Structures are given as structure tokens and as C-alpha cells.
């Protein structure tokens, strides 16, 4: 088998066949007429190629929405009442979080995810 003209995809397939054969790399290479030095060269080249995968660009990452959530400490401001009644009201350790019916699904989901990380 001529090793000079084999593509990287084919080398990956050959390496997978070798590793799943139950033989040592050396035994498999001898049976398939591939010099072990060439075999290991391609393993190293494929590993290096895998390390060169670029990071995602900033523009491709998911946009995070920043939403101001007014917090009132109920112990220090017990008479503070919001203008409209909240649909969801959470109170813990003197902190009150209100989500109003105008809040979109993303705002509610992100708020609950943030609370889950804090608790």
C-alpha cells in the first residue's frame, strides 16, 4: 500500500481500524504493509490538526440579554409597592424578586437560570 497518496480522512479510518483490531499498532502495521513510523507520523499530524480548530467568533456566540431586575429589601422598605402587580414574586432572606406579566419568555427563563446558579 502506498502511504504517500492516502488522505487524512483515510488515515483516520486506518488508525481506527488498527485500534479496534485487537492487535498492537506494530502487528497491525506489519499485516497491512505500513511502516510504523509512517503510522505514528499520521497519528501525530491528525492530533495536531485537531488542536488547530479555531474558536467560535464573538459574533457567532449567543447574545445574552441583560435585564434590570429591581430588588427591594422588604425589611428596610416594607411599604414599597410596585406600580403593577407582579405575576411572579419570590422573596428570600429579605430580598424580593418580581417578574411582571410583560416579561418575555427569555427574560423569565434567564432569571430562573440565574437563580438556580445562585442557590
mmCIF file of C-alpha atoms in Angstrom:
data_model
loop_
_atom_site.group_PDB
_atom_site.id
_atom_site.type_symbol
_atom_site.label_atom_id
_atom_site.label_comp_id
_atom_site.label_asym_id
_atom_site.label_seq_id
_atom_site.Cartn_x
_atom_site.Cartn_y
_atom_site.Cartn_z
ATOM 1 C CA UNK A 1 0.000 0.000 0.000
ATOM 2 C CA UNK A 2 1.427 3.379 -0.991
ATOM 3 C CA UNK A 3 1.204 5.694 2.048
ATOM 4 C CA UNK A 4 2.113 8.911 0.214
ATOM 5 C CA UNK A 5 -1.228 9.410 -1.518
ATOM 6 C CA UNK A 6 -3.614 8.476 1.328
ATOM 7 C CA UNK A 7 -5.851 11.342 2.515
ATOM 8 C CA UNK A 8 -6.141 12.393 6.137
ATOM 9 C CA UNK A 9 -9.688 11.031 6.279
ATOM 10 C CA UNK A 10 -8.442 7.675 5.072
ATOM 11 C CA UNK A 11 -5.627 7.758 7.636
ATOM 12 C CA UNK A 12 -8.167 8.386 10.360
ATOM 13 C CA UNK A 13 -10.109 5.344 9.155
ATOM 14 C CA UNK A 14 -6.922 3.227 9.075
ATOM 15 C CA UNK A 15 -5.960 4.319 12.596
ATOM 16 C CA UNK A 16 -9.474 3.477 13.828
ATOM 17 C CA UNK A 17 -9.274 0.045 12.184
ATOM 18 C CA UNK A 18 -5.910 -0.583 13.821
ATOM 19 C CA UNK A 19 -7.037 0.496 17.283
ATOM 20 C CA UNK A 20 -10.178 -1.654 17.123
ATOM 21 C CA UNK A 21 -8.399 -4.712 15.678
ATOM 22 C CA UNK A 22 -7.153 -6.100 18.977
ATOM 23 C CA UNK A 23 -3.607 -6.118 17.592
ATOM 24 C CA UNK A 24 -0.770 -3.906 18.692
ATOM 25 C CA UNK A 25 -0.049 -0.969 16.410
ATOM 26 C CA UNK A 26 3.142 -2.714 15.274
ATOM 27 C CA UNK A 27 1.395 -6.023 14.477
ATOM 28 C CA UNK A 28 -1.381 -4.259 12.564
ATOM 29 C CA UNK A 29 1.116 -2.153 10.567
ATOM 30 C CA UNK A 30 3.116 -5.258 9.610
ATOM 31 C CA UNK A 31 -0.055 -7.071 8.475
ATOM 32 C CA UNK A 32 -1.097 -4.049 6.394
ATOM 33 C CA UNK A 33 2.317 -3.191 4.955
ATOM 34 C CA UNK A 34 2.546 0.214 6.638
ATOM 35 C CA UNK A 35 5.795 1.365 8.262
ATOM 36 C CA UNK A 36 5.133 2.065 11.957
ATOM 37 C CA UNK A 37 6.995 5.372 11.662
ATOM 38 C CA UNK A 38 4.552 6.481 8.950
ATOM 39 C CA UNK A 39 1.593 5.290 11.023
ATOM 40 C CA UNK A 40 2.706 7.278 14.086
ATOM 41 C CA UNK A 41 3.545 10.309 11.922
ATOM 42 C CA UNK A 42 -0.081 10.427 10.750
ATOM 43 C CA UNK A 43 -1.420 9.977 14.283
ATOM 44 C CA UNK A 44 0.662 12.974 15.347
ATOM 45 C CA UNK A 45 -0.429 15.015 12.305
ATOM 46 C CA UNK A 46 -4.123 14.291 12.939
ATOM 47 C CA UNK A 47 -3.793 15.197 16.622
ATOM 48 C CA UNK A 48 -2.074 18.439 15.684
ATOM 49 C CA UNK A 49 -4.805 19.223 13.156
ATOM 50 C CA UNK A 50 -7.473 18.628 15.819
ATOM 51 C CA UNK A 51 -5.756 21.176 18.077
ATOM 52 C CA UNK A 52 -5.917 23.818 15.355
ATOM 53 C CA UNK A 53 -9.727 24.064 15.376
ATOM 54 C CA UNK A 54 -10.451 27.800 15.684
ATOM 55 C CA UNK A 55 -12.569 29.209 18.491
ATOM 56 C CA UNK A 56 -16.010 30.495 17.568
ATOM 57 C CA UNK A 57 -16.082 34.152 16.681
ATOM 58 C CA UNK A 58 -17.635 36.647 19.067
ATOM 59 C CA UNK A 59 -20.396 37.354 16.527
ATOM 60 C CA UNK A 60 -21.335 33.674 16.402
ATOM 61 C CA UNK A 61 -21.859 33.331 20.143
ATOM 62 C CA UNK A 62 -25.330 33.595 21.596
ATOM 63 C CA UNK A 63 -26.327 37.098 22.574
ATOM 64 C CA UNK A 64 -27.100 37.453 26.262
ATOM 65 C CA UNK A 65 -29.860 39.761 27.299
ATOM 66 C CA UNK A 66 -29.188 41.989 30.288
ATOM 67 C CA UNK A 67 -32.353 42.858 32.131
ATOM 68 C CA UNK A 68 -32.588 45.146 35.105
ATOM 69 C CA UNK A 69 -34.458 43.466 37.895
ATOM 70 C CA UNK A 70 -35.475 45.913 40.602
ATOM 71 C CA UNK A 71 -34.853 44.492 44.074
ATOM 72 C CA UNK A 72 -36.394 45.825 47.256
ATOM 73 C CA UNK A 73 -35.236 44.816 50.688
ATOM 74 C CA UNK A 74 -38.604 44.157 52.333
ATOM 75 C CA UNK A 75 -37.232 44.592 55.853
ATOM 76 C CA UNK A 76 -35.908 48.109 55.203
ATOM 77 C CA UNK A 77 -38.721 49.260 52.818
ATOM 78 C CA UNK A 78 -41.869 47.356 53.845
ATOM 79 C CA UNK A 79 -44.210 49.946 52.304
ATOM 80 C CA UNK A 80 -42.622 49.806 48.811
ATOM 81 C CA UNK A 81 -45.293 48.639 46.373
ATOM 82 C CA UNK A 82 -44.684 48.291 42.624
ATOM 83 C CA UNK A 83 -46.940 50.168 40.199
ATOM 84 C CA UNK A 84 -48.472 46.975 38.731
ATOM 85 C CA UNK A 85 -48.968 43.631 40.436
ATOM 86 C CA UNK A 86 -46.265 41.070 39.629
ATOM 87 C CA UNK A 87 -47.145 37.739 38.053
ATOM 88 C CA UNK A 88 -44.354 36.010 39.976
ATOM 89 C CA UNK A 89 -42.925 37.186 43.258
ATOM 90 C CA UNK A 90 -40.024 35.468 45.017
ATOM 91 C CA UNK A 91 -38.855 36.526 48.445
ATOM 92 C CA UNK A 92 -35.857 35.114 50.262
ATOM 93 C CA UNK A 93 -33.631 36.467 53.026
ATOM 94 C CA UNK A 94 -35.218 39.897 52.845
ATOM 95 C CA UNK A 95 -34.775 40.202 49.071
ATOM 96 C CA UNK A 96 -37.803 40.310 46.781
ATOM 97 C CA UNK A 97 -37.683 39.497 43.048
ATOM 98 C CA UNK A 98 -40.725 40.272 40.929
ATOM 99 C CA UNK A 99 -41.428 39.189 37.377
ATOM 100 C CA UNK A 100 -44.284 41.057 35.719
ATOM 101 C CA UNK A 101 -46.609 39.708 33.056
ATOM 102 C CA UNK A 102 -44.936 41.927 30.434
ATOM 103 C CA UNK A 103 -41.718 39.910 30.814
ATOM 104 C CA UNK A 104 -40.969 37.735 27.812
ATOM 105 C CA UNK A 105 -40.247 34.014 27.991
ATOM 106 C CA UNK A 106 -36.498 34.644 27.550
ATOM 107 C CA UNK A 107 -36.408 37.052 30.483
ATOM 108 C CA UNK A 108 -38.249 34.591 32.726
ATOM 109 C CA UNK A 109 -36.083 31.646 31.655
ATOM 110 C CA UNK A 110 -32.830 33.611 32.111
ATOM 111 C CA UNK A 111 -33.966 34.877 35.523
ATOM 112 C CA UNK A 112 -34.773 31.360 36.709
ATOM 113 C CA UNK A 113 -31.464 30.035 35.354
ATOM 114 C CA UNK A 114 -29.589 32.789 37.186
ATOM 115 C CA UNK A 115 -31.443 31.979 40.401
ATOM 116 C CA UNK A 116 -30.677 28.282 40.013
ATOM 117 C CA UNK A 117 -26.950 29.090 39.769
ATOM 118 C CA UNK A 118 -27.112 31.239 42.900
ATOM 119 C CA UNK A 119 -28.981 28.687 45.030
#
